[in-house]
Amino acid sequence: MEPIASRSQGIPGSTERPASVRSIVVEVAAYAGVAMGLVGTFVLVATTAQPSDATLLLVTIAVTAVLFAAGIAISKDAASTNQRLRSVLWFAALFGWAAVVEGILVVAEVDLDGRSRQLLSTVLIAAGAVGLWIGLRRSLQLLGMFVSLFAVLSAAVVPVGEPGPFGESDFVLLSLVSWLFGAAWMALGARGVAQPARTSLVLGTIAVLFSPVFLTVGGQASESTLTVVEVWVLAGSVACLVVGAWLEERAVQGLAIVGVLVAVAALTGDLLGSSQGPAIAAVVIGIGLLGGAVLAIRAFPSPIEPESSPPAPSLPQPPPP
């Protein structure tokens, strides 16, 4: 399969050139301007005597519009640094859009409780995130879409203030949905649907590995629950390691290796407790597994593919006699 690194990152006409000093200075100036403008706006609002909800909403709309318009203004420049600036501006605009949505619901006095209120808010925010990703397919926009869509699933599965289908503090369904969401995101990245593909694979891997942790949310987890979480993380890590090797994606493999190390260490610690006998056995088994792996590597070395060399130029044909 084609390595992810060789695929397009979603910027038509972009060229990878070293950034010039001028472009870096312009980029830094833009970031400084955004920071100063935001801080100044917050100070102005804070020093106003009890601003109304409508006033706060108008200020938020203005800030979000400025960030979004600034990104549009530089959209035709395909330079890497300028597209990065555009990505940062639109990522900040997404936070502004989330604040606008919440502000509109407050000002309009939308009277919804529990699941309906959460779903409406998260769906509107996710719609903006999807639109920004369609307009600019870079890592920050993909991250915003990923988080917002996951928020929609979370609101649909485990709404705040309502008991879940498995009990008041049981997040089994959220763990399952999170695992499936991460696996689907990895598949979309592998197929090149969710761009940038590498970012999509990394986000999906994180969701797959982290999803079992939701089982420990909502109180003191029992020993059996912790064991299930650790085994689940270990199985997911092994699966992600296989997928990462198949796709030749080192970032996925690195995350999977961390998952294997953490899961095995946690399982070993839970099983050993404070006894010396099992601890000695764990040391012996660990050394045996490591030694066996080293012997297997030396006994069955992986074939090294020869580096491809350019074809030799053909010699000119001799003139006919």
Short mmCIF file of C-alpha atoms in Angstrom, two decimals:
data_model
loop_
_atom_site.label_atom_id
_atom_site.label_comp_id
_atom_site.label_asym_id
_atom_site.label_seq_id
_atom_site.Cartn_x
_atom_site.Cartn_y
_atom_site.Cartn_z
CA MET A 1 0.00 0.00 0.00
CA GLU A 2 1.17 3.52 -0.76
CA PRO A 3 2.78 5.20 2.26
CA ILE A 4 0.76 8.01 3.74
CA ALA A 5 3.68 10.44 3.51
CA SER A 6 3.52 10.44 -0.27
CA ARG A 7 -0.09 11.58 -0.44
CA SER A 8 -1.36 15.09 -1.00
CA GLN A 9 -2.12 17.21 2.04
CA GLY A 10 -5.09 18.94 0.48
CA ILE A 11 -3.71 22.34 -0.66
CA PRO A 12 -4.11 22.60 -4.44
CA GLY A 13 -1.18 24.27 -6.08
CA SER A 14 0.93 24.37 -2.93
CA THR A 15 4.68 23.90 -3.15
CA GLU A 16 7.03 22.94 -0.37
CA ARG A 17 9.63 25.70 -0.37
CA PRO A 18 11.80 26.94 2.47
CA ALA A 19 10.09 29.80 4.27
CA SER A 20 11.68 33.17 3.64
CA VAL A 21 12.53 35.64 6.38
CA ARG A 22 9.83 37.97 5.09
CA SER A 23 7.12 35.31 5.27
CA ILE A 24 8.12 34.36 8.82
CA VAL A 25 8.09 38.00 9.93
CA VAL A 26 4.65 38.47 8.38
CA GLU A 27 3.37 35.32 10.07
CA VAL A 28 4.69 36.35 13.49
CA ALA A 29 3.19 39.81 13.06
CA ALA A 30 -0.18 38.28 12.25
CA TYR A 31 -0.12 36.04 15.33
CA ALA A 32 0.90 38.97 17.50
CA GLY A 33 -1.91 41.05 16.05
CA VAL A 34 -4.46 38.36 16.78
CA ALA A 35 -3.25 37.96 20.37
CA MET A 36 -3.21 41.70 21.04
CA GLY A 37 -6.61 42.21 19.46
CA LEU A 38 -8.22 39.40 21.45
CA VAL A 39 -6.73 40.56 24.75
CA GLY A 40 -7.78 44.14 24.05
CA THR A 41 -11.31 43.02 23.27
CA PHE A 42 -11.55 40.99 26.45
CA VAL A 43 -10.28 43.89 28.53
CA LEU A 44 -12.80 46.28 26.94
CA VAL A 45 -15.63 43.88 27.66
CA ALA A 46 -14.43 43.23 31.21
CA THR A 47 -14.22 46.94 32.00
CA THR A 48 -17.75 47.56 30.73
CA ALA A 49 -20.31 47.78 33.51
CA GLN A 50 -22.28 44.55 33.37
CA PRO A 51 -22.55 44.00 29.59
CA SER A 52 -25.75 42.30 28.49
CA ASP A 53 -25.87 38.88 26.88
CA ALA A 54 -26.76 40.52 23.57
CA THR A 55 -23.67 42.75 23.77
CA LEU A 56 -21.42 39.78 24.49
CA LEU A 57 -22.96 37.92 21.58
CA LEU A 58 -22.35 40.83 19.18
CA VAL A 59 -18.72 41.09 20.30
CA THR A 60 -18.23 37.35 19.81
CA ILE A 61 -19.79 37.48 16.35
CA ALA A 62 -17.51 40.39 15.39
CA VAL A 63 -14.36 38.61 16.59
CA THR A 64 -15.31 35.39 14.81
CA ALA A 65 -16.11 37.26 11.60
CA VAL A 66 -12.75 39.04 11.65
CA LEU A 67 -10.86 35.77 12.10
CA PHE A 68 -12.82 34.04 9.35
CA ALA A 69 -12.52 36.98 6.95
CA ALA A 70 -8.77 37.23 7.52
CA GLY A 71 -8.45 33.59 6.54
CA ILE A 72 -10.46 34.17 3.38
CA ALA A 73 -8.31 37.17 2.48
CA ILE A 74 -5.17 35.03 2.30
CA SER A 75 -6.82 31.94 0.82
CA LYS A 76 -5.40 32.45 -2.68
CA ASP A 77 -1.77 32.46 -1.51
CA ALA A 78 -0.61 28.84 -1.65
CA ALA A 79 2.63 29.41 0.30
CA SER A 80 3.00 26.97 3.18
CA THR A 81 3.43 29.62 5.88
CA ASN A 82 0.41 31.59 4.68
CA GLN A 83 -1.78 28.50 4.56
CA ARG A 84 -0.62 27.67 8.07
CA LEU A 85 -1.64 31.15 9.20
CA ARG A 86 -5.00 30.68 7.55
CA SER A 87 -5.39 27.35 9.31
CA VAL A 88 -4.66 28.91 12.72
CA LEU A 89 -7.09 31.78 12.08
CA TRP A 90 -9.90 29.43 11.11
CA PHE A 91 -9.16 27.15 14.04
CA ALA A 92 -9.55 30.15 16.35
CA ALA A 93 -12.69 31.10 14.44
CA LEU A 94 -14.13 27.68 15.28
CA PHE A 95 -13.84 28.46 18.98
CA GLY A 96 -15.56 31.75 18.27
CA TRP A 97 -18.31 29.94 16.38
CA ALA A 98 -18.86 27.65 19.37
CA ALA A 99 -19.21 30.71 21.61
CA VAL A 100 -21.61 32.29 19.09
CA VAL A 101 -23.80 29.19 19.09
CA GLU A 102 -23.98 29.12 22.88
CA GLY A 103 -24.64 32.86 22.95
CA ILE A 104 -27.49 32.61 20.47
CA LEU A 105 -29.11 29.85 22.49
CA VAL A 106 -28.85 32.00 25.61
CA VAL A 107 -30.08 35.23 24.04
CA ALA A 108 -32.90 33.48 22.17
CA GLU A 109 -33.83 31.74 25.44
CA VAL A 110 -34.04 28.37 23.78
CA ASP A 111 -35.71 26.27 26.44
CA LEU A 112 -34.41 22.77 25.91
CA ASP A 113 -33.38 20.31 28.58
CA GLY A 114 -30.85 17.52 28.74
CA ARG A 115 -30.18 15.64 25.51
CA SER A 116 -31.99 18.06 23.16
CA ARG A 117 -30.03 21.11 24.34
CA GLN A 118 -26.69 19.33 24.04
CA LEU A 119 -27.46 17.83 20.67
CA LEU A 120 -28.59 21.13 19.18
CA SER A 121 -25.48 22.93 20.39
CA THR A 122 -22.98 20.25 19.33
CA VAL A 123 -24.62 19.69 15.93
CA LEU A 124 -24.45 23.43 15.11
CA ILE A 125 -20.81 23.60 16.19
CA ALA A 126 -19.97 20.46 14.21
CA ALA A 127 -21.62 21.93 11.11
CA GLY A 128 -19.26 24.90 11.31
CA ALA A 129 -16.27 22.61 11.84
CA VAL A 130 -17.16 20.49 8.82
CA GLY A 131 -17.56 23.62 6.70
CA LEU A 132 -14.13 24.91 7.73
CA TRP A 133 -12.54 21.55 6.95
CA ILE A 134 -14.14 21.52 3.51
CA GLY A 135 -12.74 24.99 2.89
CA LEU A 136 -9.25 24.12 4.13
CA ARG A 137 -8.17 20.53 4.60
CA ARG A 138 -5.35 20.91 7.07
CA SER A 139 -4.59 19.27 10.40
CA LEU A 140 -6.16 21.91 12.65
CA GLN A 141 -9.40 21.87 10.67
CA LEU A 142 -9.47 18.09 10.78
CA LEU A 143 -8.86 18.19 14.53
CA GLY A 144 -11.74 20.62 14.99
CA MET A 145 -14.06 18.43 12.94
CA PHE A 146 -12.95 15.31 14.79
CA VAL A 147 -13.55 16.81 18.24
CA SER A 148 -16.88 18.39 17.29
CA LEU A 149 -18.26 15.20 15.74
CA PHE A 150 -17.13 13.25 18.77
CA ALA A 151 -18.95 15.79 20.95
CA VAL A 152 -22.12 15.10 18.98
CA LEU A 153 -21.75 11.37 19.59
CA SER A 154 -21.03 11.95 23.28
CA ALA A 155 -24.10 14.15 23.66
CA ALA A 156 -26.25 11.53 21.94
CA VAL A 157 -24.89 8.63 23.96
CA VAL A 158 -24.31 10.04 27.45
CA PRO A 159 -26.07 13.39 27.94
CA VAL A 160 -25.09 15.32 31.04
CA GLY A 161 -27.55 14.96 33.90
CA GLU A 162 -29.25 11.86 32.50
CA PRO A 163 -28.49 8.23 33.37
CA GLY A 164 -26.99 6.18 30.62
CA PRO A 165 -28.46 2.88 29.39
CA PHE A 166 -26.07 0.96 31.66
CA GLY A 167 -26.63 3.04 34.78
CA GLU A 168 -25.98 6.41 36.33
CA SER A 169 -22.19 6.34 36.10
CA ASP A 170 -21.68 3.60 33.51
CA PHE A 171 -19.92 4.65 30.30
CA VAL A 172 -19.82 1.30 28.54
CA LEU A 173 -21.79 2.55 25.55
CA LEU A 174 -19.60 5.66 25.24
CA SER A 175 -16.49 3.47 25.26
CA LEU A 176 -17.88 1.28 22.50
CA VAL A 177 -18.99 4.23 20.39
CA SER A 178 -15.61 5.95 20.89
CA TRP A 179 -13.77 2.82 19.79
CA LEU A 180 -15.92 2.49 16.67
CA PHE A 181 -15.54 6.20 15.96
CA GLY A 182 -11.76 5.96 16.15
CA ALA A 183 -11.68 2.83 13.97
CA ALA A 184 -13.88 4.53 11.37
CA TRP A 185 -11.64 7.61 11.42
CA MET A 186 -8.58 5.42 10.81
CA ALA A 187 -10.35 3.77 7.88
CA LEU A 188 -11.24 7.16 6.39
CA GLY A 189 -7.63 8.25 6.74
CA ALA A 190 -6.31 5.07 5.19
CA ARG A 191 -8.66 5.50 2.23
CA GLY A 192 -7.63 9.13 1.83
CA VAL A 193 -11.14 10.44 2.49
CA ALA A 194 -10.28 12.41 5.64
CA GLN A 195 -7.36 14.67 4.76
CA PRO A 196 -4.63 15.10 5.87
CA ALA A 197 -4.50 11.31 5.98
CA ARG A 198 -1.69 11.08 8.55
CA THR A 199 -3.52 13.35 10.99
CA SER A 200 -6.68 11.32 10.53
CA LEU A 201 -4.84 8.10 11.30
CA VAL A 202 -3.25 9.59 14.42
CA LEU A 203 -6.57 10.94 15.72
CA GLY A 204 -8.29 7.63 15.07
CA THR A 205 -5.53 5.73 16.83
CA ILE A 206 -5.77 7.98 19.88
CA ALA A 207 -9.54 7.44 20.02
CA VAL A 208 -9.16 3.66 19.73
CA LEU A 209 -6.52 3.49 22.46
CA PHE A 210 -8.20 5.96 24.81
CA SER A 211 -11.81 4.75 24.45
CA PRO A 212 -11.61 2.05 27.18
CA VAL A 213 -10.60 4.71 29.73
CA PHE A 214 -14.21 5.98 29.73
CA LEU A 215 -15.10 2.84 31.71
CA THR A 216 -13.28 4.33 34.69
CA VAL A 217 -15.25 7.61 34.60
CA GLY A 218 -17.90 8.31 37.21
CA GLY A 219 -16.52 6.91 40.42
CA GLN A 220 -14.08 4.42 41.87
CA ALA A 221 -13.48 1.71 39.27
CA SER A 222 -13.38 -1.87 40.52
CA GLU A 223 -10.41 -4.17 39.97
CA SER A 224 -12.30 -6.15 37.35
CA THR A 225 -13.13 -2.95 35.46
CA LEU A 226 -9.49 -1.88 35.50
CA THR A 227 -8.48 -5.31 34.19
CA VAL A 228 -10.99 -5.03 31.35
CA VAL A 229 -9.66 -1.58 30.48
CA GLU A 230 -6.06 -2.77 30.44
CA VAL A 231 -6.81 -5.84 28.32
CA TRP A 232 -8.89 -3.70 25.96
CA VAL A 233 -6.09 -1.17 25.57
CA LEU A 234 -3.59 -3.98 24.96
CA ALA A 235 -5.77 -5.58 22.26
CA GLY A 236 -6.40 -2.23 20.60
CA SER A 237 -2.71 -1.38 20.69
CA VAL A 238 -1.75 -4.64 19.00
CA ALA A 239 -4.42 -4.07 16.33
CA CYS A 240 -3.20 -0.50 15.73
CA LEU A 241 0.39 -1.74 15.51
CA VAL A 242 -0.64 -4.18 12.77
CA VAL A 243 -2.53 -1.47 10.90
CA GLY A 244 0.36 0.97 11.25
CA ALA A 245 2.82 -1.60 9.89
CA TRP A 246 0.50 -2.37 6.98
CA LEU A 247 0.12 1.33 6.13
CA GLU A 248 3.83 2.03 6.80
CA GLU A 249 2.72 4.80 9.19
CA ARG A 250 5.24 5.26 11.98
CA ALA A 251 3.12 7.67 14.03
CA VAL A 252 0.40 5.02 14.41
CA GLN A 253 2.99 2.41 15.29
CA GLY A 254 4.57 4.69 17.88
CA LEU A 255 1.23 5.34 19.60
CA ALA A 256 0.47 1.62 19.51
CA ILE A 257 3.83 0.78 21.09
CA VAL A 258 3.14 3.22 23.91
CA GLY A 259 -0.24 1.55 24.41
CA VAL A 260 1.35 -1.91 24.59
CA LEU A 261 3.93 -0.76 27.13
CA VAL A 262 1.39 1.00 29.35
CA ALA A 263 -1.18 -1.80 29.19
CA VAL A 264 1.30 -4.60 29.91
CA ALA A 265 2.90 -2.61 32.72
CA ALA A 266 -0.49 -1.90 34.30
CA LEU A 267 -1.62 -5.50 33.96
CA THR A 268 1.60 -6.79 35.46
CA GLY A 269 1.36 -4.39 38.38
CA ASP A 270 -2.25 -5.40 39.11
CA LEU A 271 -1.45 -9.11 38.96
CA LEU A 272 1.70 -8.95 41.07
CA GLY A 273 0.47 -6.85 43.95
CA SER A 274 3.13 -6.69 46.67
CA SER A 275 4.36 -10.32 46.60
CA GLN A 276 7.99 -11.13 45.92
CA GLY A 277 7.39 -14.53 44.35
CA PRO A 278 5.22 -13.31 41.46
CA ALA A 279 7.59 -10.35 41.03
CA ILE A 280 10.55 -12.71 40.53
CA ALA A 281 8.48 -14.73 38.07
CA ALA A 282 7.60 -11.55 36.17
CA VAL A 283 11.29 -10.63 35.92
CA VAL A 284 12.18 -14.09 34.62
CA ILE A 285 9.33 -14.12 32.10
CA GLY A 286 10.16 -10.59 30.96
CA ILE A 287 13.81 -11.45 30.38
CA GLY A 288 12.77 -14.62 28.59
CA LEU A 289 10.41 -12.75 26.26
CA LEU A 290 13.01 -10.11 25.47
CA GLY A 291 15.72 -12.71 24.94
CA GLY A 292 13.45 -14.79 22.74
CA ALA A 293 12.64 -11.76 20.62
CA VAL A 294 16.33 -10.95 20.20
CA LEU A 295 17.14 -14.56 19.23
CA ALA A 296 14.27 -14.60 16.73
CA ILE A 297 15.52 -11.39 15.14
CA ARG A 298 19.03 -12.79 14.80
CA ALA A 299 17.85 -16.19 13.57
CA PHE A 300 15.34 -14.85 11.06
CA PRO A 301 16.61 -11.46 9.84
CA SER A 302 14.23 -9.45 7.71
CA PRO A 303 15.24 -9.23 4.05
CA ILE A 304 16.66 -5.84 3.14
CA GLU A 305 15.22 -4.45 -0.05
CA PRO A 306 17.94 -3.11 -2.36
CA GLU A 307 17.78 0.60 -3.02
CA SER A 308 16.36 1.38 -6.40
CA SER A 309 18.95 2.89 -8.71
CA PRO A 310 18.18 4.92 -11.83
CA PRO A 311 18.39 2.93 -15.03
CA ALA A 312 21.70 3.09 -16.81
CA PRO A 313 21.66 5.32 -19.88
CA SER A 314 21.45 3.37 -23.06
CA LEU A 315 24.50 3.47 -25.28
CA PRO A 316 24.12 5.05 -28.68
CA GLN A 317 23.63 2.60 -31.49
CA PRO A 318 26.63 2.22 -33.81
CA PRO A 319 26.13 3.56 -37.33
CA PRO A 320 25.17 0.99 -39.90
CA PRO A 321 28.07 -0.44 -41.90
#
